[in-house]
PDB file of C-alpha atoms in Angstrom:
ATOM      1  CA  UNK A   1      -3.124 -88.707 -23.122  1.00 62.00           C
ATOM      2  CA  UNK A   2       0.333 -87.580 -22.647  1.00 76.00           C
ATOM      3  CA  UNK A   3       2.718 -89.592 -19.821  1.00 82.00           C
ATOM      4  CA  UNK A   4       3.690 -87.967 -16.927  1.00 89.00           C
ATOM      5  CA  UNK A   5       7.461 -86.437 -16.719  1.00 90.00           C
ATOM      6  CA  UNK A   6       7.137 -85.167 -12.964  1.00 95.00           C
ATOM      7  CA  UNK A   7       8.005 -88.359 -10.294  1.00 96.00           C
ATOM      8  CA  UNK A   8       5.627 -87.018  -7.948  1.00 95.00           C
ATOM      9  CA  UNK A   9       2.699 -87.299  -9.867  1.00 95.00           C
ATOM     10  CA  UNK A  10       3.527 -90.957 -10.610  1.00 96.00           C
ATOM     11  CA  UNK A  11       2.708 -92.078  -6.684  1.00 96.00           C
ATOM     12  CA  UNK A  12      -0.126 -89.770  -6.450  1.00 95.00           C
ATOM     13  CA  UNK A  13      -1.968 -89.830  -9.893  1.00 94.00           C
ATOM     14  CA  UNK A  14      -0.120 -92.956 -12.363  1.00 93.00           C
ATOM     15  CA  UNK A  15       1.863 -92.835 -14.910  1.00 90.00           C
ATOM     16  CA  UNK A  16      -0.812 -90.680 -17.444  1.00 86.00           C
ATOM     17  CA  UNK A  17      -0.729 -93.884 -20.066  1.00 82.00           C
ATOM     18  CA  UNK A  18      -4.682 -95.205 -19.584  1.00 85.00           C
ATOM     19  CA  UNK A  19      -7.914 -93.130 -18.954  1.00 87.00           C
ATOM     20  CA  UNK A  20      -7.727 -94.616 -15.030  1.00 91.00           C
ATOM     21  CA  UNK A  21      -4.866 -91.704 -14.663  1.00 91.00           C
ATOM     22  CA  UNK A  22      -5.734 -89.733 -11.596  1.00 92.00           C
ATOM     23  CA  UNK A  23      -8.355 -91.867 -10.136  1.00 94.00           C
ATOM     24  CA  UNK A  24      -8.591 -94.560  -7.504  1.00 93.00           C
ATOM     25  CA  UNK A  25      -8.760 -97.145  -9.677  1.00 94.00           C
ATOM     26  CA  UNK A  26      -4.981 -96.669 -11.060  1.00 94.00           C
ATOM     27  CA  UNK A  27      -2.680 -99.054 -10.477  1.00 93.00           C
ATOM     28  CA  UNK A  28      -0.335 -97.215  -9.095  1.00 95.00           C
ATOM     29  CA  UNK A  29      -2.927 -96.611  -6.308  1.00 96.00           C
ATOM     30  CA  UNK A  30      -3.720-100.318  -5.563  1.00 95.00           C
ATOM     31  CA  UNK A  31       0.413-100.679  -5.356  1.00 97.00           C
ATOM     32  CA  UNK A  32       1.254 -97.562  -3.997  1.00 97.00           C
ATOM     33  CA  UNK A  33       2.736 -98.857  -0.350  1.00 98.00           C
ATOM     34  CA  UNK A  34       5.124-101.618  -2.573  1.00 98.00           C
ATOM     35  CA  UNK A  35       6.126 -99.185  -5.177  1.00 98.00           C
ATOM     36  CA  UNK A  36       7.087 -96.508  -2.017  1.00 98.00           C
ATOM     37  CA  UNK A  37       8.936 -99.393  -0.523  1.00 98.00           C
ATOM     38  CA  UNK A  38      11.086 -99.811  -3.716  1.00 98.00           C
ATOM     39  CA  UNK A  39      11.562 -96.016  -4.108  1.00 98.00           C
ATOM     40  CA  UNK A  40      12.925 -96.301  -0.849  1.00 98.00           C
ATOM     41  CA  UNK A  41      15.373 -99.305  -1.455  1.00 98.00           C
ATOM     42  CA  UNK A  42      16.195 -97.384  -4.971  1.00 98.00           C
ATOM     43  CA  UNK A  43      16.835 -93.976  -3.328  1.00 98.00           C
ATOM     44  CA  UNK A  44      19.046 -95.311  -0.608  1.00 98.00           C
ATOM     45  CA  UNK A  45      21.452 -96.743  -2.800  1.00 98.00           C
ATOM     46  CA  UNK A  46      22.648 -93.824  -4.089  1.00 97.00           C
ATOM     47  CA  UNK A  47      20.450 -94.094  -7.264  1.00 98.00           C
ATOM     48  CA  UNK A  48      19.334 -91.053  -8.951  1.00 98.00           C
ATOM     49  CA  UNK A  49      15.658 -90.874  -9.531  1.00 98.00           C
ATOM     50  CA  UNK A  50      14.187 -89.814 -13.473  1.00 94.00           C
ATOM     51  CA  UNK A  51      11.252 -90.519 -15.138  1.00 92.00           C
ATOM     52  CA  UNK A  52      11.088 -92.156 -18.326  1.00 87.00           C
ATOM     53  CA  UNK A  53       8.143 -93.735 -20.552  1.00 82.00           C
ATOM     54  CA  UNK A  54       5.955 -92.051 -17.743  1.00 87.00           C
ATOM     55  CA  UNK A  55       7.512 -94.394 -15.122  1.00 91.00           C
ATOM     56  CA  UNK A  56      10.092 -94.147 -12.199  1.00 95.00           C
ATOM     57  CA  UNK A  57      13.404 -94.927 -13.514  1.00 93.00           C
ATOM     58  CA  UNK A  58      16.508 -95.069 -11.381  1.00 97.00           C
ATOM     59  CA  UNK A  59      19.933 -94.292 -12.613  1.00 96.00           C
ATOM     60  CA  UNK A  60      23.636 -95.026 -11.520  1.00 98.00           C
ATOM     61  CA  UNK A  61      26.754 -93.800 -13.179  1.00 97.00           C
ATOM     62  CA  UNK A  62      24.852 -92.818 -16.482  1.00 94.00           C
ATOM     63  CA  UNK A  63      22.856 -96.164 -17.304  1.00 93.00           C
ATOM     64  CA  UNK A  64      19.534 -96.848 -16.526  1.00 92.00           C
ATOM     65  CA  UNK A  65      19.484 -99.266 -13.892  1.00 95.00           C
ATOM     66  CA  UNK A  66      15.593-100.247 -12.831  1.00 95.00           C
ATOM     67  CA  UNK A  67      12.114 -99.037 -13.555  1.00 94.00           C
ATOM     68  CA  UNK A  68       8.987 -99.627 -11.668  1.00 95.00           C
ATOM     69  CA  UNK A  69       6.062-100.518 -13.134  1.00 92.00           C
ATOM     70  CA  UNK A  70       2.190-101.356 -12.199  1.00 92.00           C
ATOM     71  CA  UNK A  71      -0.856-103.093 -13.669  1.00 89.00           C
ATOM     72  CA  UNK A  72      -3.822-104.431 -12.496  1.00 89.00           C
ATOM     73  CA  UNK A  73      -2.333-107.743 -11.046  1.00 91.00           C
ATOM     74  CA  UNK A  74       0.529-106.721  -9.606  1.00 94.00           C
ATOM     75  CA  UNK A  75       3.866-104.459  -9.612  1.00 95.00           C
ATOM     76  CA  UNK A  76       7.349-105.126 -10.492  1.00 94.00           C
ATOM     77  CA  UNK A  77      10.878-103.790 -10.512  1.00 96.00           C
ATOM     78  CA  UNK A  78      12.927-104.528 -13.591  1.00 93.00           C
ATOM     79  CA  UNK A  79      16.579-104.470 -14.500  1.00 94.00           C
ATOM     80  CA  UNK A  80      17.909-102.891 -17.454  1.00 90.00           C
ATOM     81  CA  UNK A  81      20.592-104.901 -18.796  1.00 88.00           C
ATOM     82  CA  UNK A  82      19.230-108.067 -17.981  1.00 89.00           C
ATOM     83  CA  UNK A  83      21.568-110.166 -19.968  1.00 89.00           C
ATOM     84  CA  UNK A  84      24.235-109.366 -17.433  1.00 94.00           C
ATOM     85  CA  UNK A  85      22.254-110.513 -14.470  1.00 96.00           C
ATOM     86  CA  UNK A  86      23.208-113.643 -12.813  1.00 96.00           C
ATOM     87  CA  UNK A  87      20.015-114.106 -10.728  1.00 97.00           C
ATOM     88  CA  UNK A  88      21.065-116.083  -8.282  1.00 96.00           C
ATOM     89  CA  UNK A  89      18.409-116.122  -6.079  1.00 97.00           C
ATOM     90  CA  UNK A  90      15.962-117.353  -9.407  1.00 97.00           C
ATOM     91  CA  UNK A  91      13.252-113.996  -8.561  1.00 97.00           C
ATOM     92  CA  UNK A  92      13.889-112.519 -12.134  1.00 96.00           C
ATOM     93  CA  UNK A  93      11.358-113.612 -15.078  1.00 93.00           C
ATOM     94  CA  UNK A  94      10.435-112.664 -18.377  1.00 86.00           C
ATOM     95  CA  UNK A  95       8.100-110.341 -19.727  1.00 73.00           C
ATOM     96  CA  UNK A  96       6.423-113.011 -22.641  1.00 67.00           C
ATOM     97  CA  UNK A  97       7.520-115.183 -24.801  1.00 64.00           C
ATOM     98  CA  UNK A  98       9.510-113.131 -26.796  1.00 62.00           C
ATOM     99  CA  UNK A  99      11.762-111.804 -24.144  1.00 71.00           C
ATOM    100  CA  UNK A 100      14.999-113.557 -23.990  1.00 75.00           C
ATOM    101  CA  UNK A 101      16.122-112.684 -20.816  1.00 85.00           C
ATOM    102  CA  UNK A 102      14.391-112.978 -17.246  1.00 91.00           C
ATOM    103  CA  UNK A 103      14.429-109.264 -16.102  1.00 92.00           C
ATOM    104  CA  UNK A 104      11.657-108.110 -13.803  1.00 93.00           C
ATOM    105  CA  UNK A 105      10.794-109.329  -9.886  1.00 96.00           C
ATOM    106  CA  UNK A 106       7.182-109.568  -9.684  1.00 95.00           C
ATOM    107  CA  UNK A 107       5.065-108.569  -7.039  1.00 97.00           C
ATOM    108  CA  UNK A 108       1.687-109.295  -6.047  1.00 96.00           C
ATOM    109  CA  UNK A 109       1.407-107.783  -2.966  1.00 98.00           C
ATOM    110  CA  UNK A 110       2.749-104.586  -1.049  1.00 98.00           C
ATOM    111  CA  UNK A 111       4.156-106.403   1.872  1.00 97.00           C
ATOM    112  CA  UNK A 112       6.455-108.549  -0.809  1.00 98.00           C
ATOM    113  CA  UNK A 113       8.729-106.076  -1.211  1.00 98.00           C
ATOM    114  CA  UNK A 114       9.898-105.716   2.450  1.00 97.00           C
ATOM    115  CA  UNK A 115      10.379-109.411   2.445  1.00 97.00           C
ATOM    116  CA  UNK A 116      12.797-109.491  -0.653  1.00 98.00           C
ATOM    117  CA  UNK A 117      14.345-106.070   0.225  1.00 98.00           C
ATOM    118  CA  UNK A 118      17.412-107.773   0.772  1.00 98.00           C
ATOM    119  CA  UNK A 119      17.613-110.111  -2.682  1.00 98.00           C
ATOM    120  CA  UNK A 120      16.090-106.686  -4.399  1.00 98.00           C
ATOM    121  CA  UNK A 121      19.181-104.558  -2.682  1.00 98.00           C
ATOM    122  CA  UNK A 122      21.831-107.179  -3.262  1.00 98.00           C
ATOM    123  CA  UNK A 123      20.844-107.483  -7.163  1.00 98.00           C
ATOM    124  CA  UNK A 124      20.443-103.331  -7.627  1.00 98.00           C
ATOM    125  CA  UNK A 125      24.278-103.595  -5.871  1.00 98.00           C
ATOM    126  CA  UNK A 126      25.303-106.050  -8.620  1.00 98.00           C
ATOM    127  CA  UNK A 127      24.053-103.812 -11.665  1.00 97.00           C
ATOM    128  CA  UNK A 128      25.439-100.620 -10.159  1.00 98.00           C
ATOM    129  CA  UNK A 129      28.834-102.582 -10.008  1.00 98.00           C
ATOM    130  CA  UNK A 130      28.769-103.252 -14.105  1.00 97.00           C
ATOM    131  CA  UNK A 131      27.615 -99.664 -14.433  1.00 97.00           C
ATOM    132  CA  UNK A 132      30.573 -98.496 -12.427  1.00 97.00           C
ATOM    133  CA  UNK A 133      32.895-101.031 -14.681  1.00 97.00           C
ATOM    134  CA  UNK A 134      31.572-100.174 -17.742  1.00 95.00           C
ATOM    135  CA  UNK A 135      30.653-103.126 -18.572  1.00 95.00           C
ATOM    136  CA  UNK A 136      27.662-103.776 -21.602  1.00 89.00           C
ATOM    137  CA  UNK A 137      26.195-107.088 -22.456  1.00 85.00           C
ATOM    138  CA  UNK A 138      26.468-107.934 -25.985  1.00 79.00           C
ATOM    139  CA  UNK A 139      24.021-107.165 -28.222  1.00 66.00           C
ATOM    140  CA  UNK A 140      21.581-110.216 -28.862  1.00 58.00           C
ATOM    141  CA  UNK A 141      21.374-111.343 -32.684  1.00 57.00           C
ATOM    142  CA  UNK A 142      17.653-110.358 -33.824  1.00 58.00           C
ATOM    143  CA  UNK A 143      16.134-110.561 -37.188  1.00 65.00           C
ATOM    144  CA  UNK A 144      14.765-106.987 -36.468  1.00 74.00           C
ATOM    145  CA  UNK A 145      17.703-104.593 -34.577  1.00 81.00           C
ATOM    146  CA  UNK A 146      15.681-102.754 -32.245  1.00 87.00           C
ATOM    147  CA  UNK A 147      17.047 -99.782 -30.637  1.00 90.00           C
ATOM    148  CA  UNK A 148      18.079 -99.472 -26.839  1.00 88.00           C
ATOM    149  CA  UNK A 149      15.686 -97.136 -26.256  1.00 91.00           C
ATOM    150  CA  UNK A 150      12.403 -99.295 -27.311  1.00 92.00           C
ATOM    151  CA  UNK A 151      13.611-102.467 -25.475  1.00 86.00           C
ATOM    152  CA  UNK A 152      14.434-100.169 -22.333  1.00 86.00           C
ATOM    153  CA  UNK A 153      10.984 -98.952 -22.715  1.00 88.00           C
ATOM    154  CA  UNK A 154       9.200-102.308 -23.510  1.00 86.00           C
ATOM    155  CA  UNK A 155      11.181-103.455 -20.473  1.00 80.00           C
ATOM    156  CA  UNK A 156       9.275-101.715 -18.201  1.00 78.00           C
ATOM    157  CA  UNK A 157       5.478-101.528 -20.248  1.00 83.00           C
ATOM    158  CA  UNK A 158       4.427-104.867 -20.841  1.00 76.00           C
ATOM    159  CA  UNK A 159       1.248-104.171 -22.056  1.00 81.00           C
ATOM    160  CA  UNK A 160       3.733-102.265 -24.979  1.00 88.00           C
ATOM    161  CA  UNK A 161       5.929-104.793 -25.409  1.00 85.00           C
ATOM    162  CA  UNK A 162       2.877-107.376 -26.084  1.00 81.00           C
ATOM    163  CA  UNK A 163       1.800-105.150 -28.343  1.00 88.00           C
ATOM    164  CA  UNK A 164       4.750-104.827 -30.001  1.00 90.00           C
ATOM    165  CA  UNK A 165       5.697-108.425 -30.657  1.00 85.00           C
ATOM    166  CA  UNK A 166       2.031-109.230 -31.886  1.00 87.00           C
ATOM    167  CA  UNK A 167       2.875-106.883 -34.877  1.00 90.00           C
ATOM    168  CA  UNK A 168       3.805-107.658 -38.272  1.00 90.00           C
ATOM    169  CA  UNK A 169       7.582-107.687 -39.014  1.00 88.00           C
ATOM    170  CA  UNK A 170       6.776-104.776 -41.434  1.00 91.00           C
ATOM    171  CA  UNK A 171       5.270-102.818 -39.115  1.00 93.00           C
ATOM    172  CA  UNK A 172       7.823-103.712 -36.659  1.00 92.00           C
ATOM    173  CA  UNK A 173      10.504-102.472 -39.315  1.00 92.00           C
ATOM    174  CA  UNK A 174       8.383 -99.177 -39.580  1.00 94.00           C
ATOM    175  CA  UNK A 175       9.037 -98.428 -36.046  1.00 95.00           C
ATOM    176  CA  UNK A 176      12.691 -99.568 -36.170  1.00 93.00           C
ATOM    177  CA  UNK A 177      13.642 -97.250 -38.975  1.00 93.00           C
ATOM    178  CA  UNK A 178      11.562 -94.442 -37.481  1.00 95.00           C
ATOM    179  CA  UNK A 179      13.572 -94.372 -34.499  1.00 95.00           C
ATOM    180  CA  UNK A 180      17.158 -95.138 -35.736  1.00 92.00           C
ATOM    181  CA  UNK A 181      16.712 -92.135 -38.226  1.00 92.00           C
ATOM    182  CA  UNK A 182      16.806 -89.886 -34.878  1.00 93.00           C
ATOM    183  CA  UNK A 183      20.514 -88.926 -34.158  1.00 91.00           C
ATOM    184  CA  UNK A 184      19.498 -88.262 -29.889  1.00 94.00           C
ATOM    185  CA  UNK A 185      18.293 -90.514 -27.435  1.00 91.00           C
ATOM    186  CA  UNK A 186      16.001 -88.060 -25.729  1.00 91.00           C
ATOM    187  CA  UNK A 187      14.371 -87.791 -29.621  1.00 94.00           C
ATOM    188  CA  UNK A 188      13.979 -91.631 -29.984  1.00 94.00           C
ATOM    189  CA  UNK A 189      12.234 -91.434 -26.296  1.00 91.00           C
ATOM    190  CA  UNK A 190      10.025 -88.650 -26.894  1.00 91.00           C
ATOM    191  CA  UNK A 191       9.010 -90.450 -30.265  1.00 93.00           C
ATOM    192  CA  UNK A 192       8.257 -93.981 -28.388  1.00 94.00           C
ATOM    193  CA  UNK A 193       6.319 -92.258 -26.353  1.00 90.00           C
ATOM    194  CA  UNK A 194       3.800 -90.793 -29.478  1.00 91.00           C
ATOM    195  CA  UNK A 195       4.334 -94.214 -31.103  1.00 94.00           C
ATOM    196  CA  UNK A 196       2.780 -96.043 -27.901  1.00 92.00           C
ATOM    197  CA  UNK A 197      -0.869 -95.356 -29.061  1.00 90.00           C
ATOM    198  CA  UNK A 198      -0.358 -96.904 -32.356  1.00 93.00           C
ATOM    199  CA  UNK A 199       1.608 -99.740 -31.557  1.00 94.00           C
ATOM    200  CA  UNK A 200      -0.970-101.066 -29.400  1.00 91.00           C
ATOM    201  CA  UNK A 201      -3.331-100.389 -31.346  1.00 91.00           C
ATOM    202  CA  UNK A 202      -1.586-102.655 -34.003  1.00 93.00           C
ATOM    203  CA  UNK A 203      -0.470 -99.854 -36.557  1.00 94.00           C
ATOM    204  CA  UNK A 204       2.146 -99.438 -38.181  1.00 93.00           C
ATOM    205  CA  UNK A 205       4.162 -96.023 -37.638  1.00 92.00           C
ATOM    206  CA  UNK A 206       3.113 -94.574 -41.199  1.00 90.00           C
ATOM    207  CA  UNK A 207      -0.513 -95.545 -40.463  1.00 91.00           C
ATOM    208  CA  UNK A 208      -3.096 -93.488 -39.629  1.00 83.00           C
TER     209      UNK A 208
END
Protein backbone atom coordinates (compact mmCIF):
# COMPACT_ATOMS: atom_id res chain seq x y z
CA UNK A 1 0.00 0.00 0.00
CA UNK A 2 1.69 3.09 -1.01
CA UNK A 3 1.49 6.41 1.57
CA UNK A 4 -0.32 9.21 0.63
CA UNK A 5 1.70 12.43 -0.84
CA UNK A 6 -1.52 14.74 -1.23
CA UNK A 7 -2.38 16.64 2.48
CA UNK A 8 -5.89 16.49 1.71
CA UNK A 9 -6.31 13.01 1.57
CA UNK A 10 -4.59 12.66 4.96
CA UNK A 11 -7.83 14.35 6.94
CA UNK A 12 -10.25 12.66 4.76
CA UNK A 13 -8.87 9.08 4.06
CA UNK A 14 -5.30 8.49 6.54
CA UNK A 15 -2.14 8.41 5.84
CA UNK A 16 -2.37 5.07 3.18
CA UNK A 17 0.19 3.03 5.72
CA UNK A 18 -2.50 0.13 7.14
CA UNK A 19 -5.42 -1.64 5.28
CA UNK A 20 -7.95 0.77 7.60
CA UNK A 21 -6.88 3.59 4.83
CA UNK A 22 -10.06 5.14 3.60
CA UNK A 23 -12.47 3.77 6.03
CA UNK A 24 -14.10 4.87 9.24
CA UNK A 25 -12.15 3.00 11.28
CA UNK A 26 -8.76 5.08 10.48
CA UNK A 27 -7.28 6.87 12.92
CA UNK A 28 -7.11 9.79 11.43
CA UNK A 29 -10.97 9.65 11.48
CA UNK A 30 -11.38 9.00 15.26
CA UNK A 31 -8.80 12.23 15.64
CA UNK A 32 -9.81 14.17 12.90
CA UNK A 33 -11.33 17.42 14.97
CA UNK A 34 -7.65 17.45 17.15
CA UNK A 35 -5.50 16.91 14.19
CA UNK A 36 -7.69 20.01 12.28
CA UNK A 37 -7.09 21.96 15.42
CA UNK A 38 -3.26 21.52 15.09
CA UNK A 39 -3.33 22.17 11.31
CA UNK A 40 -4.81 25.23 12.31
CA UNK A 41 -2.25 26.29 15.08
CA UNK A 42 0.55 24.97 12.42
CA UNK A 43 -0.85 26.97 9.46
CA UNK A 44 -1.20 30.19 11.36
CA UNK A 45 2.23 30.44 12.25
CA UNK A 46 3.45 30.95 9.11
CA UNK A 47 4.43 27.23 8.67
CA UNK A 48 4.43 25.74 5.33
CA UNK A 49 2.45 22.60 5.05
CA UNK A 50 4.23 19.14 3.14
CA UNK A 51 3.70 15.75 3.47
CA UNK A 52 6.24 13.38 4.35
CA UNK A 53 6.26 9.50 5.41
CA UNK A 54 2.47 9.85 4.41
CA UNK A 55 1.94 12.36 7.27
CA UNK A 56 1.40 16.21 7.68
CA UNK A 57 4.65 17.79 8.12
CA UNK A 58 5.10 21.49 8.72
CA UNK A 59 8.10 23.43 7.66
CA UNK A 60 9.81 26.84 8.60
CA UNK A 61 12.85 28.34 7.02
CA UNK A 62 13.89 24.94 5.33
CA UNK A 63 13.80 22.43 8.42
CA UNK A 64 11.19 20.29 9.28
CA UNK A 65 9.63 21.58 12.23
CA UNK A 66 6.50 19.14 13.44
CA UNK A 67 4.57 16.20 12.12
CA UNK A 68 1.25 14.93 13.14
CA UNK A 69 0.60 11.65 13.70
CA UNK A 70 -2.45 9.17 14.75
CA UNK A 71 -3.03 5.67 16.13
CA UNK A 72 -5.58 3.96 17.71
CA UNK A 73 -5.12 5.55 21.26
CA UNK A 74 -4.51 8.78 20.57
CA UNK A 75 -2.74 11.64 18.34
CA UNK A 76 0.28 13.65 18.77
CA UNK A 77 2.34 16.51 17.45
CA UNK A 78 6.08 16.03 17.46
CA UNK A 79 9.11 18.25 17.18
CA UNK A 80 11.89 17.62 14.97
CA UNK A 81 14.97 18.53 16.61
CA UNK A 82 14.04 17.56 19.88
CA UNK A 83 17.39 17.79 21.47
CA UNK A 84 17.10 21.54 21.24
CA UNK A 85 13.82 21.74 23.04
CA UNK A 86 13.76 23.07 26.46
CA UNK A 87 10.22 21.89 27.39
CA UNK A 88 9.43 23.96 29.86
CA UNK A 89 6.09 23.32 30.41
CA UNK A 90 7.19 19.18 30.88
CA UNK A 91 4.22 18.12 27.81
CA UNK A 92 7.02 16.55 25.57
CA UNK A 93 7.76 12.61 25.99
CA UNK A 94 9.45 9.96 24.33
CA UNK A 95 8.53 7.65 21.78
CA UNK A 96 10.08 4.16 23.73
CA UNK A 97 12.77 3.32 25.36
CA UNK A 98 15.18 3.87 22.90
CA UNK A 99 14.44 7.45 22.19
CA UNK A 100 16.72 9.77 23.91
CA UNK A 101 14.94 12.75 23.76
CA UNK A 102 11.22 13.64 24.86
CA UNK A 103 9.75 14.92 21.50
CA UNK A 104 6.05 14.42 20.91
CA UNK A 105 2.80 16.06 22.98
CA UNK A 106 0.35 13.40 23.28
CA UNK A 107 -3.16 13.60 22.92
CA UNK A 108 -5.95 11.55 23.87
CA UNK A 109 -8.68 13.49 23.09
CA UNK A 110 -9.80 16.18 20.40
CA UNK A 111 -10.74 18.84 22.82
CA UNK A 112 -6.88 18.60 24.29
CA UNK A 113 -5.55 20.43 21.78
CA UNK A 114 -7.57 23.68 22.24
CA UNK A 115 -6.61 23.52 25.84
CA UNK A 116 -2.73 23.40 25.20
CA UNK A 117 -2.98 25.62 22.06
CA UNK A 118 -1.10 28.06 23.82
CA UNK A 119 2.00 25.70 25.32
CA UNK A 120 1.69 23.94 21.61
CA UNK A 121 2.04 27.68 19.90
CA UNK A 122 4.64 28.96 22.31
CA UNK A 123 6.95 25.71 21.74
CA UNK A 124 6.31 25.69 17.59
CA UNK A 125 7.54 29.69 18.22
CA UNK A 126 10.67 28.39 19.99
CA UNK A 127 11.73 25.83 17.13
CA UNK A 128 10.95 28.28 14.35
CA UNK A 129 13.38 30.69 16.27
CA UNK A 130 16.49 27.96 16.01
CA UNK A 131 15.36 27.38 12.44
CA UNK A 132 15.58 31.07 11.74
CA UNK A 133 19.20 31.05 13.69
CA UNK A 134 20.47 28.23 12.17
CA UNK A 135 21.00 26.59 14.87
CA UNK A 136 21.43 22.31 14.84
CA UNK A 137 21.70 20.18 17.88
CA UNK A 138 24.64 18.04 17.91
CA UNK A 139 24.58 14.87 16.68
CA UNK A 140 24.01 12.18 19.52
CA UNK A 141 26.91 9.45 19.76
CA UNK A 142 25.18 6.03 18.57
CA UNK A 143 26.73 2.72 18.02
CA UNK A 144 24.68 2.63 14.71
CA UNK A 145 24.76 6.41 12.78
CA UNK A 146 21.40 6.60 11.52
CA UNK A 147 20.57 9.07 8.98
CA UNK A 148 18.36 12.30 9.53
CA UNK A 149 15.97 11.17 7.40
CA UNK A 150 15.01 7.70 9.28
CA UNK A 151 14.98 9.33 12.78
CA UNK A 152 12.78 12.27 11.24
CA UNK A 153 10.62 9.57 9.99
CA UNK A 154 10.64 7.23 13.09
CA UNK A 155 9.87 10.50 14.88
CA UNK A 156 6.65 10.73 13.71
CA UNK A 157 5.68 6.57 13.09
CA UNK A 158 6.02 4.92 16.21
CA UNK A 159 4.75 1.83 15.28
CA UNK A 160 8.19 2.14 12.75
CA UNK A 161 10.37 3.19 15.11
CA UNK A 162 9.35 0.07 17.49
CA UNK A 163 9.94 -1.86 14.82
CA UNK A 164 13.02 -0.61 14.11
CA UNK A 165 14.75 -0.81 17.47
CA UNK A 166 13.43 -4.50 18.00
CA UNK A 167 15.79 -5.41 15.03
CA UNK A 168 19.04 -6.96 15.02
CA UNK A 169 22.04 -4.55 14.86
CA UNK A 170 22.81 -6.28 11.48
CA UNK A 171 19.77 -5.69 10.11
CA UNK A 172 19.76 -2.32 11.51
CA UNK A 173 23.24 -1.78 9.69
CA UNK A 174 21.49 -3.10 6.43
CA UNK A 175 19.16 -0.26 6.49
CA UNK A 176 21.82 2.29 7.56
CA UNK A 177 24.11 1.57 4.66
CA UNK A 178 21.16 1.32 2.27
CA UNK A 179 20.24 4.75 2.86
CA UNK A 180 23.61 6.59 3.31
CA UNK A 181 24.64 5.10 -0.17
CA UNK A 182 21.83 7.60 -1.61
CA UNK A 183 23.52 11.02 -2.41
CA UNK A 184 19.58 13.04 -2.09
CA UNK A 185 17.37 13.35 0.66
CA UNK A 186 14.20 13.03 -1.33
CA UNK A 187 15.98 9.36 -2.46
CA UNK A 188 16.67 8.29 1.20
CA UNK A 189 12.77 9.32 1.85
CA UNK A 190 11.30 7.65 -0.98
CA UNK A 191 13.46 4.49 0.02
CA UNK A 192 12.20 4.61 3.89
CA UNK A 193 9.13 4.66 2.68
CA UNK A 194 9.56 0.97 0.56
CA UNK A 195 11.71 -0.13 3.53
CA UNK A 196 8.65 0.45 6.04
CA UNK A 197 7.03 -2.97 5.13
CA UNK A 198 10.08 -4.88 5.90
CA UNK A 199 11.25 -3.28 8.83
CA UNK A 200 8.22 -4.06 10.62
CA UNK A 201 8.01 -7.00 9.54
CA UNK A 202 11.51 -7.67 11.14
CA UNK A 203 13.64 -8.03 7.83
CA UNK A 204 16.46 -7.01 7.04
CA UNK A 205 16.77 -4.64 3.82
CA UNK A 206 18.48 -7.49 1.62
CA UNK A 207 15.75 -9.93 2.75
CA UNK A 208 13.10 -11.08 0.95
Amino acid sequence: MAMISDIADYFSKGCGRCERFATSDCSTQKWKPGLTDLQRICLSMDLEESVKWGQPCYIFAGRNIVILGAFREGFLISFMNAALMKDHEGVLQKRGANTQYPHMILLKANDQVEKLAPIIRAYIEEAKGYARAGIKPQRAERDIELPDELVEAMDGDPELAEAFHALTPGRQRSYTFNLSSAKKSATRISRIAKFREKIIAGKGAMER
